[in-house]
Amino acid sequence: MSHESRRSNPVSPMNAELTALFERLLRESGSVESTEWDATDSRLGPAAYHDPAILELEKLKIFRRLPLCLGYADQLREPGSVLARDLLGLPLLITRDRSGEVHVLLNVCRHRGARMVKDENELCRLNSLSCPYHAWTYELNGALRGVPTPIAFPRLDKGTSGLRKLPSVVRHGFIWAILDPDQTGIDVAGFLGGIDDDLATLGLGEHYFFRQRVQRRATNWKLMLDAFQETYHIKKLHAQTIAPFFTEVNPASEAVGLHTRILVGRDRLADAEHLPPSQWDLRRHATLTHVIFPNSLLIYHPDSTSHMGMFPIGPNEIIFVHTMFIPEDAKTEKQIAHWERNFAMIDGGVFSAEDLFISEQIQIGVACGANDTLVFGRQEHNLRRFHENVRAMIGGSE
Ligand code: FES
Ligand SMILES: [Fe+2]
């Protein structure tokens, strides 16, 4: 490897937990079964994917309560950046104010409720937020700056009439928020538990935003989480794209509270057997995935990193947000073309045309009543645990 490529492609640093997971992947690479497989297969009723009552409980007890990852803060790199996006029925405004602070606000005017900025998923640059109805104007941190004809509002308290704010924080480069304006605090480190140190060790906060694509797709949010928690499908579904890069070796995965780490062997895994742990590379000898409960996935490709967020609209529909970030800023035409190809392959070729495609097919299948139950094989244990966690949080039983 040349000096230059070595510099731009350093081995990703690992903490003790990731090193132990890598060690287990190598140790078990010769086994047909894995020590982590379930004792037997398990069953799930298809209603989990299409019952509107279940989704309502999930929204109430999971999506409105837990910190959700809304994106990568470097997307709003410049002060004055504003992103309007409706998620889970809430019109949101994500802003970076002039002092550089990021805010997550409700995109709703405090006068008579008009939407402040259109939800077109395009980043805009604004000095302030001016309502299109009667021009009440707010700072980018949500504070009410002024109203036309102030003598018409003799009892208006400007101090309490700013845009409603959601508890939010930037941590490891990501924007996290709790989608409930009545909650006051947000503890992302506590919520992430052991994953928090993984993200710090991997230095995710120092990457650069490259691209984001937002799609409305006809599938249940949990089907896309299922798709990234087992590797059983790679050889078939991804035969024409990424399958040749992966081994038949069982992945090594583990629960970290509600979250999961999964390490899948790549075609170069065997090279690592002869290297000291300091040279094990979890982007090139293997591929790491973090499943962050409830609806986020982080995938560490050889060069770039993907965040995927699944935001339910209805039981049969999601907003799928895929963000790619990269270790060095793409500035030249050549660099941009390189990362565009990378994004097109991963976003268009793999996630959209294969994983989202099959999830939409399954959605039709589960809703039509063909199957009384769906079967998770012993090696699909991460899915069983994920669905158990969802059920426990919404108070259901099966
Ligand atoms: S609704 Fe916004 S200014 Fe009237
Ligand atoms: Fe897949």
Short mmCIF file of N, CA, C and O and ligand atoms in Angstrom, two decimals, residues 227-228 233 237-238 355, ligand 2:
data_model
loop_
_atom_site.label_atom_id
_atom_site.label_comp_id
_atom_site.label_asym_id
_atom_site.label_seq_id
_atom_site.Cartn_x
_atom_site.Cartn_y
_atom_site.Cartn_z
N ALA A 227 -33.74 -6.26 7.78
CA ALA A 227 -32.88 -6.54 6.62
C ALA A 227 -31.40 -6.34 6.93
O ALA A 227 -30.55 -6.91 6.25
N PHE A 228 -31.12 -5.54 7.95
CA PHE A 228 -29.70 -5.27 8.24
C PHE A 228 -29.22 -5.99 9.50
O PHE A 228 -28.12 -5.73 9.97
N HIS A 233 -29.31 -13.32 3.92
CA HIS A 233 -29.83 -12.96 2.60
C HIS A 233 -28.76 -12.47 1.62
O HIS A 233 -29.05 -12.27 0.44
N LEU A 237 -29.96 -12.16 -2.28
CA LEU A 237 -30.53 -10.84 -2.64
C LEU A 237 -29.46 -9.94 -3.26
O LEU A 237 -29.75 -9.18 -4.19
N HIS A 238 -28.25 -10.02 -2.74
CA HIS A 238 -27.20 -9.10 -3.20
C HIS A 238 -26.21 -9.78 -4.15
O HIS A 238 -25.06 -9.34 -4.27
N ASP A 355 -32.50 -3.94 -0.87
CA ASP A 355 -33.08 -4.06 0.48
C ASP A 355 -34.47 -3.40 0.59
O ASP A 355 -35.40 -3.99 1.14
FE FE B 2 -29.18 -6.43 2.56
#
